[in-house]
PDB file of C-alpha atoms in Angstrom:
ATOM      1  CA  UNK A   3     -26.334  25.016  14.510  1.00  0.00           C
ATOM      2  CA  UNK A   4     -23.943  27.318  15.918  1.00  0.00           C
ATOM      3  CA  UNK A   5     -20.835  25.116  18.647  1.00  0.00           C
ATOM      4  CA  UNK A   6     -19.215  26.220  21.363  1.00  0.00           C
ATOM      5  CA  UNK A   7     -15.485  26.914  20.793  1.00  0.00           C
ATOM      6  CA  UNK A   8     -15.625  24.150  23.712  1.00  0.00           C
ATOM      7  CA  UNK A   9     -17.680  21.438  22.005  1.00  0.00           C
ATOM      8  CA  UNK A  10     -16.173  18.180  21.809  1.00  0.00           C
ATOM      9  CA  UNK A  11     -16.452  18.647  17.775  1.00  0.00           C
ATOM     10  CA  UNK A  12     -14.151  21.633  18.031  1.00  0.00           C
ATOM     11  CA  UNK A  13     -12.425  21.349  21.295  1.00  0.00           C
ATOM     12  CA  UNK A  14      -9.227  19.430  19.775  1.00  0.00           C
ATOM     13  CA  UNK A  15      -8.331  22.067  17.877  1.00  0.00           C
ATOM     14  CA  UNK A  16      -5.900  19.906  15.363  1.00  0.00           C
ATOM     15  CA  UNK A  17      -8.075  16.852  14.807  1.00  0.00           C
ATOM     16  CA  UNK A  18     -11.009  19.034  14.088  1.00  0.00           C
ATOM     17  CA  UNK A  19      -8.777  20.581  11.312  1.00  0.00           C
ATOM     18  CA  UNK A  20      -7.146  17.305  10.008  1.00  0.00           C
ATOM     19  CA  UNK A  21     -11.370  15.529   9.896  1.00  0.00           C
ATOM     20  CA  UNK A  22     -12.752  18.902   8.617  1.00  0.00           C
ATOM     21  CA  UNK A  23      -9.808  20.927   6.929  1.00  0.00           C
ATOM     22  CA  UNK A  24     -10.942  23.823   9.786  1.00  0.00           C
ATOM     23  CA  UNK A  25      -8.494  25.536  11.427  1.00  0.00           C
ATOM     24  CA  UNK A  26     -10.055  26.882  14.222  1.00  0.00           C
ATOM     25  CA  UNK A  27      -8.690  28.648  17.469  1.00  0.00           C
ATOM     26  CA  UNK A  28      -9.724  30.231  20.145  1.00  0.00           C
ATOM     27  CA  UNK A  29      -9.120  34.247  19.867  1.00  0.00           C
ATOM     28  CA  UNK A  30      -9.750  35.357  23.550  1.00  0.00           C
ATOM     29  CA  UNK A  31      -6.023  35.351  23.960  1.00  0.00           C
ATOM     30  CA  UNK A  32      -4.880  36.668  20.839  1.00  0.00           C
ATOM     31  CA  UNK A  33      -4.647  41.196  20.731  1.00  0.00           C
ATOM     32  CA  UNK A  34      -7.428  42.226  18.853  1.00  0.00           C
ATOM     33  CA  UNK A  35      -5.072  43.315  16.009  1.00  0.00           C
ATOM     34  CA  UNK A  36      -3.617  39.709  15.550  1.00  0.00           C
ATOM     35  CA  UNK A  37      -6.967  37.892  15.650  1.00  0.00           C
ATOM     36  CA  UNK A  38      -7.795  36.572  12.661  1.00  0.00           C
ATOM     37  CA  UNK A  39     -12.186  35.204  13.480  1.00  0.00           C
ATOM     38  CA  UNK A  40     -12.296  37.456  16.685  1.00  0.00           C
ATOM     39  CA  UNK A  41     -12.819  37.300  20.449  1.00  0.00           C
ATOM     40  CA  UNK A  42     -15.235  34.788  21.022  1.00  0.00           C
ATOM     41  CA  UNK A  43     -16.052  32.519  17.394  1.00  0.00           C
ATOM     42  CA  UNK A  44     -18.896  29.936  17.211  1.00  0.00           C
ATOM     43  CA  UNK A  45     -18.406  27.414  14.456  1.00  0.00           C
ATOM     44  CA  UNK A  46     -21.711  27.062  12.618  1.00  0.00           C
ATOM     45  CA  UNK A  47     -22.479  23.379  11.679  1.00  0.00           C
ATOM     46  CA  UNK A  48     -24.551  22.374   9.090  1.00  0.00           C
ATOM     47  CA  UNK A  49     -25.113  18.517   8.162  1.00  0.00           C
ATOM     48  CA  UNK A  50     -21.671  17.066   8.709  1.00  0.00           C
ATOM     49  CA  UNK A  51     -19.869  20.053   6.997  1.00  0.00           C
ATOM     50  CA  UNK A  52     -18.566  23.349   9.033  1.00  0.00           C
ATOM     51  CA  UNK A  53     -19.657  25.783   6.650  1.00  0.00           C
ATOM     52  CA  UNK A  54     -18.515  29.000   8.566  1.00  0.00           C
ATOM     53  CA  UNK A  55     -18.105  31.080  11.809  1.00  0.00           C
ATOM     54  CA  UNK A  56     -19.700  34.068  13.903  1.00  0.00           C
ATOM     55  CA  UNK A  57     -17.940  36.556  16.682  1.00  0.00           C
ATOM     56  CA  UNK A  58     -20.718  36.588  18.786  1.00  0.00           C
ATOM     57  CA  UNK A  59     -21.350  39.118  21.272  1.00  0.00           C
ATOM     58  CA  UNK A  60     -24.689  39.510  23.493  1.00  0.00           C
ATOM     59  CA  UNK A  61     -25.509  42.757  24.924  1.00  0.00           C
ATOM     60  CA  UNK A  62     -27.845  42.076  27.530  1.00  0.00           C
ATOM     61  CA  UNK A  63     -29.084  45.082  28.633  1.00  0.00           C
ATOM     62  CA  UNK A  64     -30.433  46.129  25.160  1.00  0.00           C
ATOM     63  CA  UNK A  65     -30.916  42.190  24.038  1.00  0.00           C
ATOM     64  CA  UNK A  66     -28.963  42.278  21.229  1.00  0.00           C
ATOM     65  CA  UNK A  67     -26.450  39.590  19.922  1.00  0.00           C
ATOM     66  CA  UNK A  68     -24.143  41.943  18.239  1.00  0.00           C
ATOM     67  CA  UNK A  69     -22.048  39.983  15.568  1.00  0.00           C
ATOM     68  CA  UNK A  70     -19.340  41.850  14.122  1.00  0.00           C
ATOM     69  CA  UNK A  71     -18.366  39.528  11.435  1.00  0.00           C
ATOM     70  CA  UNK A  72     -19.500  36.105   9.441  1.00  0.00           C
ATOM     71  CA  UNK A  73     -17.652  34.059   7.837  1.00  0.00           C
ATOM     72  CA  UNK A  74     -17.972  31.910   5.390  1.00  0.00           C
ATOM     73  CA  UNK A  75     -15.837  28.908   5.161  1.00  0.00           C
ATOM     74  CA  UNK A  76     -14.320  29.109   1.027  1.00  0.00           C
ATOM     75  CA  UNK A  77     -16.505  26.844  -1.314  1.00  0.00           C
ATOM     76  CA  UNK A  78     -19.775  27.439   1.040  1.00  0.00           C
ATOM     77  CA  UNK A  79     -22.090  29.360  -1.282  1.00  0.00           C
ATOM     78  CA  UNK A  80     -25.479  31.123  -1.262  1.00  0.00           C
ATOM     79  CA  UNK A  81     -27.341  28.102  -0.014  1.00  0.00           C
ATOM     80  CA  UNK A  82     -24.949  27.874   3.414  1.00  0.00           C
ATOM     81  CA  UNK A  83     -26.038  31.406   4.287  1.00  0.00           C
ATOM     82  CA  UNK A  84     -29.607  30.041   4.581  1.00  0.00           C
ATOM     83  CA  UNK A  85     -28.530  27.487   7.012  1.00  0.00           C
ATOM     84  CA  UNK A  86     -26.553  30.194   8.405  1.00  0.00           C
ATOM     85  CA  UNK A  87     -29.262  32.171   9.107  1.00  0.00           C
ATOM     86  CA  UNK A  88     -31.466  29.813  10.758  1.00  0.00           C
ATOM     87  CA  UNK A  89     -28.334  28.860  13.359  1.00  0.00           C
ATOM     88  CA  UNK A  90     -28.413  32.705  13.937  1.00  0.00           C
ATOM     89  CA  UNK A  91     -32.184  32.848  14.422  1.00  0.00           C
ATOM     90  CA  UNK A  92     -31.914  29.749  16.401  1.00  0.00           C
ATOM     91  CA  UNK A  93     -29.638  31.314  19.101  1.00  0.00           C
ATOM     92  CA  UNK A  94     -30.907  34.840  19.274  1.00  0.00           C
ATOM     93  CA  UNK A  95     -34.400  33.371  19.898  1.00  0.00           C
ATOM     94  CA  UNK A  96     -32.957  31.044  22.377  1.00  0.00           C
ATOM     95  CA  UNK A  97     -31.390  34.356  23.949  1.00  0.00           C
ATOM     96  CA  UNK A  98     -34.423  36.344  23.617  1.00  0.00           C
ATOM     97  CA  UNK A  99     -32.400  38.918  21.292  1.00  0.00           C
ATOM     98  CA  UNK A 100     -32.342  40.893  18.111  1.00  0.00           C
ATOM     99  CA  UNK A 101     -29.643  40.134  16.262  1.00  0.00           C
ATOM    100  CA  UNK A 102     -27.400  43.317  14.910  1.00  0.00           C
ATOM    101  CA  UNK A 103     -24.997  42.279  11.768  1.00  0.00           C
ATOM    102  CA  UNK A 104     -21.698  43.564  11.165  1.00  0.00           C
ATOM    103  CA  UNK A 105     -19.775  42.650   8.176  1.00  0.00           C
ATOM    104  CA  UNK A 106     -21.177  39.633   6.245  1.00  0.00           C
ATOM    105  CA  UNK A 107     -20.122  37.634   3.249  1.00  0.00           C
ATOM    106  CA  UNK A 108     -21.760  39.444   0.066  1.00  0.00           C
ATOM    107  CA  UNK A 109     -22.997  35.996  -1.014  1.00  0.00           C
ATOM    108  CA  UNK A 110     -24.870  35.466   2.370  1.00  0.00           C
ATOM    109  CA  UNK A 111     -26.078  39.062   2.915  1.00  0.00           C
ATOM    110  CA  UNK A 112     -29.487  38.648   1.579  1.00  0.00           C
ATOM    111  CA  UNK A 113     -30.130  34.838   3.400  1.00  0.00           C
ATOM    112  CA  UNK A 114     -29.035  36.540   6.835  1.00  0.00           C
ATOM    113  CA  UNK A 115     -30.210  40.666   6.615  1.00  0.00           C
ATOM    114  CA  UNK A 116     -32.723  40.099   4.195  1.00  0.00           C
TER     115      UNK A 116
END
């Protein structure tokens, strides 16, 4: 499942990292060079773990959900990118988009592009 940066799981920003060990912040602030996740970052949750991130961006004109970049949270392997993927799905069929990849971690590229 992918959270809002404002979900209460996420939303207190050092008690999600002290529970979790995952620092998360919200970008939209930060210059694009500084920005470590990017502009706007859903956490994806699987079980009770945060395995990971996506810069999401919807183009709705073209109904795409453009995301740059995925990451994977360290120690999350092949098997995360499957839940990964279905959080993805999840949302861009909830959007009625195609989803376009940008960069993706090499150990998740086949679960989410196939």
């Amino acid at each position: 499942m992918l959270l809002s940066p404002f979900d209460d799981l996420v939303s207190h920003r050092d008690h999600t990292e002290a529970l979790f060990g995952f620092f998360f912040r919200l970008e939209i602030y930060v210059p694009k060079s500084e920005r470590r996740w990017g502009y706007f970052v859903l956490p994806i949750l699987h079980g009770d773990r945060l395995i990971g991130r996506v810069d999401a961006k919807l183009d709705r004109g073209s109904r795409v959900l453009h995301l740059p970049v995925v990451h994977a949270e360290d120690g999350k392997g092949a098997s995360h990118g499957a839940a990964a993927g279905r959080a993805i799905d999840e949302l861009a069929r909830w959007l009625g988009a195609d989803v376009a990849y940008g960069r993706v971690p090499r150990h998740w590229r086949h679960a989410l592009t196939g």
